[in-house]
GROMACS .gro file of C-alpha atoms in nm:
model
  315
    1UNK     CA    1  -6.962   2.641  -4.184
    2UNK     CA    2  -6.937   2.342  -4.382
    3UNK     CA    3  -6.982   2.567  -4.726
    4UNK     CA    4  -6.754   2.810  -4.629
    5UNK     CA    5  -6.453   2.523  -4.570
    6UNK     CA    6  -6.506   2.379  -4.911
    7UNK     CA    7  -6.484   2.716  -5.035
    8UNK     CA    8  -6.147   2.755  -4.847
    9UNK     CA    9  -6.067   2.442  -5.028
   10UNK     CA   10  -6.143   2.587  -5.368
   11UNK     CA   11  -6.016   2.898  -5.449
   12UNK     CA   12  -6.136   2.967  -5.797
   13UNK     CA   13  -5.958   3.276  -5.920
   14UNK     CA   14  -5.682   3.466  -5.824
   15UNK     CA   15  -5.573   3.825  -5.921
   16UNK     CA   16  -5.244   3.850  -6.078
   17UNK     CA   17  -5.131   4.207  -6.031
   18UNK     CA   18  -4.828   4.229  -6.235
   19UNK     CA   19  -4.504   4.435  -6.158
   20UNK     CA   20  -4.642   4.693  -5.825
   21UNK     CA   21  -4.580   5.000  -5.888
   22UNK     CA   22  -4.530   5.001  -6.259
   23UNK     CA   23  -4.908   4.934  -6.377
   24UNK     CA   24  -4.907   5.260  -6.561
   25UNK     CA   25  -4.627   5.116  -6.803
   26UNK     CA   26  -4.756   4.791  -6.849
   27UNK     CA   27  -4.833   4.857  -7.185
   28UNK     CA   28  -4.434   4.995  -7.302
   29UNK     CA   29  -4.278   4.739  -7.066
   30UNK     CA   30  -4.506   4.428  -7.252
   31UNK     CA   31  -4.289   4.577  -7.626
   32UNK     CA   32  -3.955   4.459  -7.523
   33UNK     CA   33  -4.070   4.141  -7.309
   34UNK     CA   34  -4.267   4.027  -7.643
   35UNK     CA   35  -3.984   4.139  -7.886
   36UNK     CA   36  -3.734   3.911  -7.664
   37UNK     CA   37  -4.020   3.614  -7.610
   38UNK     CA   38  -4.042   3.626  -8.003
   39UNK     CA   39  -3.642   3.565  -8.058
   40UNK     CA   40  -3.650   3.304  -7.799
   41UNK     CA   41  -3.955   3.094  -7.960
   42UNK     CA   42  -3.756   3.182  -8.301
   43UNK     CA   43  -3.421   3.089  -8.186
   44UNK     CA   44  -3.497   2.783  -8.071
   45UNK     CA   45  -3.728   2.665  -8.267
   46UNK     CA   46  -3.422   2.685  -8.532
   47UNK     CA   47  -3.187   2.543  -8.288
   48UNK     CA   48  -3.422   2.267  -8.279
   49UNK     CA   49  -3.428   2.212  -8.675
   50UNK     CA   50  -3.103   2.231  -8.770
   51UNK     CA   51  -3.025   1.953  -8.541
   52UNK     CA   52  -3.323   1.763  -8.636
   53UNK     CA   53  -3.199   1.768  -8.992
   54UNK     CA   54  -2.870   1.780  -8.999
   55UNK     CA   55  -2.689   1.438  -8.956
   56UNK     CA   56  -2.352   1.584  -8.857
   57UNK     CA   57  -2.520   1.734  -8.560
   58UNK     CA   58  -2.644   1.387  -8.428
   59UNK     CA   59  -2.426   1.348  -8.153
   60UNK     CA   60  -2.452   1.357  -7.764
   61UNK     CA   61  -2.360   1.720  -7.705
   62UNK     CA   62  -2.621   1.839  -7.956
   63UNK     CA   63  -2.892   1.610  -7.808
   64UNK     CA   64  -2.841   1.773  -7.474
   65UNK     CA   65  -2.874   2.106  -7.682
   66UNK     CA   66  -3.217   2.017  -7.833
   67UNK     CA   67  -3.330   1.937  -7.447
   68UNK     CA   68  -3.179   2.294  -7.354
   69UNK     CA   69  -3.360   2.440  -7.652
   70UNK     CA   70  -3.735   2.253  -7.600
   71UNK     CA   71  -3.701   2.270  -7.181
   72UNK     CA   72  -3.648   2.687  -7.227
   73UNK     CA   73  -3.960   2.710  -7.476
   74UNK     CA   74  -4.154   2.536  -7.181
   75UNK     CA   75  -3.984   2.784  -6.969
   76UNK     CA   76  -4.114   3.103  -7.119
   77UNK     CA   77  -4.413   2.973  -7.298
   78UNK     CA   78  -4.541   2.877  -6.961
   79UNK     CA   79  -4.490   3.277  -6.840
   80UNK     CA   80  -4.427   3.506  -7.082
   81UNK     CA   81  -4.787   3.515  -7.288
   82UNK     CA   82  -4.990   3.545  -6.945
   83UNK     CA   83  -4.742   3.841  -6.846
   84UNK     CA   84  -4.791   3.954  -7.177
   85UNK     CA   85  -5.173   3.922  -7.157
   86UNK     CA   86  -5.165   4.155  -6.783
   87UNK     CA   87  -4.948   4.411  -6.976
   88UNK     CA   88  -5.191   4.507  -7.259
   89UNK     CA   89  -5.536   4.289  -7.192
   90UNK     CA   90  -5.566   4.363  -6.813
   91UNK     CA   91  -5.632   4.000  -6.797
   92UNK     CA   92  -5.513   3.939  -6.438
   93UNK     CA   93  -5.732   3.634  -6.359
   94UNK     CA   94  -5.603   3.312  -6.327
   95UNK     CA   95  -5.811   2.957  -6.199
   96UNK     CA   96  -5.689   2.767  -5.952
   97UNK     CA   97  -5.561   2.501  -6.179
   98UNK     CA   98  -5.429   2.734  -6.410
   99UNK     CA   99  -5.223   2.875  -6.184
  100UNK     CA  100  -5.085   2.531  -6.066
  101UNK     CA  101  -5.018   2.439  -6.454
  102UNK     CA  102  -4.836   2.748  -6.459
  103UNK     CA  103  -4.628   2.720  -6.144
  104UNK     CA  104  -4.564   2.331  -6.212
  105UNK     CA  105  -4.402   2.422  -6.548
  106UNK     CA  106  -4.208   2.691  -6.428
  107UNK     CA  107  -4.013   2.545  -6.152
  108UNK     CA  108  -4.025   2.219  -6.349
  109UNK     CA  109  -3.804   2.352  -6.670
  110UNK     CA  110  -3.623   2.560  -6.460
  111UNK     CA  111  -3.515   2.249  -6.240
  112UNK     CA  112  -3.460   2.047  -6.570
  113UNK     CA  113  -3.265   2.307  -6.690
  114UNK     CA  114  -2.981   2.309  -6.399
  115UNK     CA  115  -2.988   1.888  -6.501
  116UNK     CA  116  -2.931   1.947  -6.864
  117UNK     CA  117  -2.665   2.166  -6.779
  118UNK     CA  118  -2.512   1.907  -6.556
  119UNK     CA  119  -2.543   1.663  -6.794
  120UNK     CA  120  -2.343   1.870  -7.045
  121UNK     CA  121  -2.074   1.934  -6.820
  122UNK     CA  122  -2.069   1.568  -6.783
  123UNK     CA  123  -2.068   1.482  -7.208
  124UNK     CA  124  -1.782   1.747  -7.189
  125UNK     CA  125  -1.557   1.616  -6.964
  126UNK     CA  126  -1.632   1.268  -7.131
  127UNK     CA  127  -1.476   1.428  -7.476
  128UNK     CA  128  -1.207   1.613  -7.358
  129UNK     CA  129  -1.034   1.368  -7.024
  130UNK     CA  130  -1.108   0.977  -7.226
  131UNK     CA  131  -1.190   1.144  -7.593
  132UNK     CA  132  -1.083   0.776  -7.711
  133UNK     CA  133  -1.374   0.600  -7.533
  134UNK     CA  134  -1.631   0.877  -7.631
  135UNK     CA  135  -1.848   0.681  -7.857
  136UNK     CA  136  -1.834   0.393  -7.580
  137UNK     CA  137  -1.939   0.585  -7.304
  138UNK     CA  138  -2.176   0.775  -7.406
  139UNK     CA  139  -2.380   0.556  -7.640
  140UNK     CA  140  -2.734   0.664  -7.734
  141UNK     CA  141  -2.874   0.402  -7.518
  142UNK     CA  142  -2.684   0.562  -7.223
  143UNK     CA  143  -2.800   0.928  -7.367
  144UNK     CA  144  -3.157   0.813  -7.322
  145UNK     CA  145  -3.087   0.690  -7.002
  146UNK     CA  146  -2.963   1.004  -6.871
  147UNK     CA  147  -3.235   1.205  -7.038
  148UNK     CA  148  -3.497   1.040  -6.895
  149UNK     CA  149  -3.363   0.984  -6.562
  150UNK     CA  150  -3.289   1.374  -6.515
  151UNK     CA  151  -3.643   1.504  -6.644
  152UNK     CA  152  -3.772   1.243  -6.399
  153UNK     CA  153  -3.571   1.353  -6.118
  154UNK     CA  154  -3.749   1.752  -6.145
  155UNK     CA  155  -4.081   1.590  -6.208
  156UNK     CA  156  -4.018   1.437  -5.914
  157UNK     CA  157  -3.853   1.711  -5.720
  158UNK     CA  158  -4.160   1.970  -5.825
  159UNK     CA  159  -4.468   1.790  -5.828
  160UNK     CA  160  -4.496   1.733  -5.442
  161UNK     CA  161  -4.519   2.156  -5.452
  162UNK     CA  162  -4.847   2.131  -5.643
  163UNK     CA  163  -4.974   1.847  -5.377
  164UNK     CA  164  -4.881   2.111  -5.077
  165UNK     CA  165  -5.074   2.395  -5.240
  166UNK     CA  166  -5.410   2.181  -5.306
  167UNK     CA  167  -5.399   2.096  -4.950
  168UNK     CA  168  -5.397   2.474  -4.801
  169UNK     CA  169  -5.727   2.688  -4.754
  170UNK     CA  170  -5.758   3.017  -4.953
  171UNK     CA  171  -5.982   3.236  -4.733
  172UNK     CA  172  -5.800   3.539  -4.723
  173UNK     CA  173  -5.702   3.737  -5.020
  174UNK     CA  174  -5.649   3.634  -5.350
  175UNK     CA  175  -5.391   3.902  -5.467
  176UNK     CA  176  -5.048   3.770  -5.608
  177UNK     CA  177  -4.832   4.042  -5.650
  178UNK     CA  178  -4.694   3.923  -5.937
  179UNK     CA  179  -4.677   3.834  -6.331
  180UNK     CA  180  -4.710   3.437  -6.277
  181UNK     CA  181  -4.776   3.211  -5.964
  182UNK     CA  182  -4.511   3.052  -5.793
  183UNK     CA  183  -4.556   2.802  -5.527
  184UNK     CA  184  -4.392   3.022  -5.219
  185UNK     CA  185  -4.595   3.337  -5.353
  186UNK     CA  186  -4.921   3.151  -5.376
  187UNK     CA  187  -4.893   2.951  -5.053
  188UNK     CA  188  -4.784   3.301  -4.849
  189UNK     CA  189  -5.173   3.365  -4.944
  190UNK     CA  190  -5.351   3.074  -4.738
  191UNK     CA  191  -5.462   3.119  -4.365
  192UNK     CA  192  -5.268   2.785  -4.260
  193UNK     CA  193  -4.936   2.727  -4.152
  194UNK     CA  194  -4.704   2.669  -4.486
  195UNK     CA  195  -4.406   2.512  -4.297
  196UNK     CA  196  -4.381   2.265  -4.484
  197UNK     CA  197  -4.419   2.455  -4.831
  198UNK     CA  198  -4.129   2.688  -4.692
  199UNK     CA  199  -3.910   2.377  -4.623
  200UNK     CA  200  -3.993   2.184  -4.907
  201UNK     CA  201  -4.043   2.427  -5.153
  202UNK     CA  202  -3.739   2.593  -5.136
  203UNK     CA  203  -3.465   2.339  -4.973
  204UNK     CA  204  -3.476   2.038  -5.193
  205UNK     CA  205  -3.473   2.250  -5.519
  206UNK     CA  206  -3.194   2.471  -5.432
  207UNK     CA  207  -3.018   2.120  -5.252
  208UNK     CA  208  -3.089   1.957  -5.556
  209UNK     CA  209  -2.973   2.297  -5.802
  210UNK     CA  210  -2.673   2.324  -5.553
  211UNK     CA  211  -2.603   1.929  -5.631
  212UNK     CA  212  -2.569   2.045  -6.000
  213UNK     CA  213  -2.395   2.311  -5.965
  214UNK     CA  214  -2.101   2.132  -5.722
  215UNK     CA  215  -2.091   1.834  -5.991
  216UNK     CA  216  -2.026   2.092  -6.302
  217UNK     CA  217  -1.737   2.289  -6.091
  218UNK     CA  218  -1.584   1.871  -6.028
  219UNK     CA  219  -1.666   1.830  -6.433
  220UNK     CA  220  -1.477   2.119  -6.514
  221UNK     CA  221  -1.200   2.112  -6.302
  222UNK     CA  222  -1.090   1.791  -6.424
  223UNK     CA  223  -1.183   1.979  -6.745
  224UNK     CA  224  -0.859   2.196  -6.665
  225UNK     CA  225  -0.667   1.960  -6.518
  226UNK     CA  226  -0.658   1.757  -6.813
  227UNK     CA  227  -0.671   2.045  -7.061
  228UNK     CA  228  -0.354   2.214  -6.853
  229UNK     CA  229  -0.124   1.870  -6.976
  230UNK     CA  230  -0.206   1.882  -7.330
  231UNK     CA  231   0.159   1.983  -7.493
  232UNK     CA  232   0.075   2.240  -7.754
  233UNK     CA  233  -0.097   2.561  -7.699
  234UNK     CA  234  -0.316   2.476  -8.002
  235UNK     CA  235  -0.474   2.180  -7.867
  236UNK     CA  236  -0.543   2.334  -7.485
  237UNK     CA  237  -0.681   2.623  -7.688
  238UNK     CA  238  -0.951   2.382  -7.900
  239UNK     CA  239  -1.023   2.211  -7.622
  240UNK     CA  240  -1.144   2.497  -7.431
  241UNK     CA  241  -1.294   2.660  -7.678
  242UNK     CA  242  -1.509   2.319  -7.724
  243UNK     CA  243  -1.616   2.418  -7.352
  244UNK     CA  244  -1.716   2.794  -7.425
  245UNK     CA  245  -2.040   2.793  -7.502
  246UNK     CA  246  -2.144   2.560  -7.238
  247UNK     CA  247  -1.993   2.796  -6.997
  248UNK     CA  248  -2.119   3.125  -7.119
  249UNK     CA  249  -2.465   2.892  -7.072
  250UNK     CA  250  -2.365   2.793  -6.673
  251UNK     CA  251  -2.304   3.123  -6.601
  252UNK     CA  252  -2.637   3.320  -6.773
  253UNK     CA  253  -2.842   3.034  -6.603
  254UNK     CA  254  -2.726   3.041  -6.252
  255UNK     CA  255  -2.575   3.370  -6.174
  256UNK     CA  256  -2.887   3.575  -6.163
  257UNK     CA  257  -3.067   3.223  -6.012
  258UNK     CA  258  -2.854   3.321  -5.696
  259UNK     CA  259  -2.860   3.658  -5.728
  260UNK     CA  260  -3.238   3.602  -5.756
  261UNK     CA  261  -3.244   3.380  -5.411
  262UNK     CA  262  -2.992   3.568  -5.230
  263UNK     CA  263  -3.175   3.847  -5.276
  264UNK     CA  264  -3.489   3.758  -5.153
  265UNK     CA  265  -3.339   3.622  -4.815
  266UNK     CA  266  -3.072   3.872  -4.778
  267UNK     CA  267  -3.209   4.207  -5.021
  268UNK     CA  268  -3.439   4.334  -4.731
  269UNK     CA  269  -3.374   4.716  -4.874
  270UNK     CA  270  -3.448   4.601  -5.278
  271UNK     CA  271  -3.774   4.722  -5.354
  272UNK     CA  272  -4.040   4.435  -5.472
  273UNK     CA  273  -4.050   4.586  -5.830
  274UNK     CA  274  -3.664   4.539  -5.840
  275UNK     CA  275  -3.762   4.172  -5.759
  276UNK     CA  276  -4.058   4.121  -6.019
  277UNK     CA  277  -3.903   4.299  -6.300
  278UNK     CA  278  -3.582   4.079  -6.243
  279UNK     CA  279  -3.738   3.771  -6.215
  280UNK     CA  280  -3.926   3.854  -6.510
  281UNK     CA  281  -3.637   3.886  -6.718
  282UNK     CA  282  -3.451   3.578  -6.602
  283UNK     CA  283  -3.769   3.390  -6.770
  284UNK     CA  284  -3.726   3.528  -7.125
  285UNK     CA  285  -3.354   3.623  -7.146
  286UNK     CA  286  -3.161   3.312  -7.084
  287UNK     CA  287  -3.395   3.141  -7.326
  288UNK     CA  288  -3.339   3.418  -7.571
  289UNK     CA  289  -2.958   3.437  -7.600
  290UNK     CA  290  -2.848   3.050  -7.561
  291UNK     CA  291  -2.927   2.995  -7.906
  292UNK     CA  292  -2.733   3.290  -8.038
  293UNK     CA  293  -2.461   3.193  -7.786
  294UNK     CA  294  -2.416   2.811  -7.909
  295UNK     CA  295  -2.470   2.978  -8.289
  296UNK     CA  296  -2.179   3.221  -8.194
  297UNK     CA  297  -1.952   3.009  -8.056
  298UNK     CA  298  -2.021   2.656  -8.183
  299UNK     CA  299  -1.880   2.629  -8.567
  300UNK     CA  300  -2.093   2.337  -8.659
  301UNK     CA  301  -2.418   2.528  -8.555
  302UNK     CA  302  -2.248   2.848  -8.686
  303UNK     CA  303  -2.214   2.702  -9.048
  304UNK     CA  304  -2.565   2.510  -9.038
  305UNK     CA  305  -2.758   2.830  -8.975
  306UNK     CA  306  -2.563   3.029  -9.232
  307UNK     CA  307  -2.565   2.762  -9.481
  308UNK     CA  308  -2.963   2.759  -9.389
  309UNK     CA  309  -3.034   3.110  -9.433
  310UNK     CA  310  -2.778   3.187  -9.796
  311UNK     CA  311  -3.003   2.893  -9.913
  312UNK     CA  312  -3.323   3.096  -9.841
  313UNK     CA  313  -3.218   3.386  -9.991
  314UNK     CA  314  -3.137   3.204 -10.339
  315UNK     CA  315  -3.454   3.050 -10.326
   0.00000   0.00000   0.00000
């Protein structure tokens, strides 16, 4: 008895199966995930140099970009290669520990990415309602602040989750029907009451992504208040346009994150590989396309990476 409780205590492996239903096109469906995985790693990664490098881009809004850019390489570096590795290795296992690395870094970056996004909406409405006491406000001291006080906040928020999951026995089965762990997936698995993984592990991080999400619609509707009593047309239009890519951003980021949760609590009649394939590509195609979104639509970065690549090509 006593052996088989410290068993339950220690899991060892468990089975990822991937997307149910769709094993026999694991192999075609791994080509696109990889192809976008690849222009994420590739996009940011030169997001990440050009403001490294470039001195003009040393400012507040572009420092909150760089955390955007290295918290979404966390994001689908943490998924995407295991996924990758079920597709076309058939390498389903996953340890114990692995699979808590895995799930810790997920909701982690995902909850760090809702706080960079407030934070932006914040640096925005800093240069557009008191443009004069920009530099004053936010000073790098107070950047630094804010940076490290919102990545605490999800380490915070998300490490109780793997605490909750090392304290349940695993005596039934070990199947996750899934491409990664995640902490209400894996904790369905254990023959103990998961109450408090329910609560927890799904209240305070959609309170706390809620809390984000109410502070950027306050952000940006002083945003348009104060835009709205600018005299010209010129100046409301470069003022909003200063606000587009952040937007475009907001609204990749958390439309299909509700979609995603409403649908699980409301979206009895979706099938489970509707579920898995979607929440599949929410991990690699917001991390994908906000680089080429902030290239597209932010000049600065626009002219960097074209000055960068015309360079190359002399060379």
């Amino acid at each position: 008895m006593i052996i088989f409780n410290l068993s339950s205590y220690n899991p060892g492996h468990f089975i990822l199966v991937g997307i149910p239903g769709l094993e026999q096109f694991h192999v075609w469906i791994g080509i696109p995930f990889c192809i976008i995985y690849i222009l994420a790693i590739m996009g940011n990664c030169i997001l990440l140099y050009l403001i490294a490098v470039e001195r003009s881009l040393h400012e507040p809004m572009f420092f909150f970009l760089s955390m955007l850019a290295m918290t979404d390489l966390i994001l689908s570096t943490a998924t995407v290669p295991k996924t990758l590795s079920i597709f076309w290795l058939v390498a389903r296992e996953i340890t114990f520990p692995g699979c808590l690395t895995q799930m810790f870094f997920l909701h982690f970056s995902t909850a760090l990415d809702s706080a960079i996004l407030m934070a932006m909406a914040f640096d925005r409405y800093v240069a557009i309602c008191s443009p004069l006491r920009y530099t004053t406000i936010l000073t790098p001291k107070t950047i630094i602040k804010i940076a490290v006080g919102i990545a605490f906040r999800s380490f915070c928020i998300i490490l109780p989750d793997v605490f909750l999951l090392t304290r349940l026995p695993f005596c039934r089965t070990r199947i996750i029907s899934h491409t990664y762990c995640e902490h209400i997936g894996v904790a369905r698995l254990a023959c103990a009451d998961i109450s408090i993984n329910i609560w927890f592990g799904f209240c305070v991080p959609f309170m706390t992504v809620m809390s984000d999400v109410i502070l950027i619609a306050v952000s940006y509707t002083l945003i348009l208040c104060a835009v709205f009593r600018l005299p010209s047309r010129d100046a409301r239009q470069k003022a909003l346009s200063t606000c587009g890519s952040h937007v475009c951003v907001i609204l990749m980021f958390y439309t299909p994150l509700f979609f995603s949760i409403l649908a699980h609590r409301f979206g009895h009649n979706i099938s489970r590989t509707f579920h898995i394939m979607f929440a599949n590509l929410y991990i690699v195609i917001p991390p994908a396309l906000n680089p080429i979104v902030y290239g597209v639509k932010t000049k600065q970065i626009r002219d960097k990476v074209v000055h960068l690549f015309s360079t190359k090509s002399l060379e």
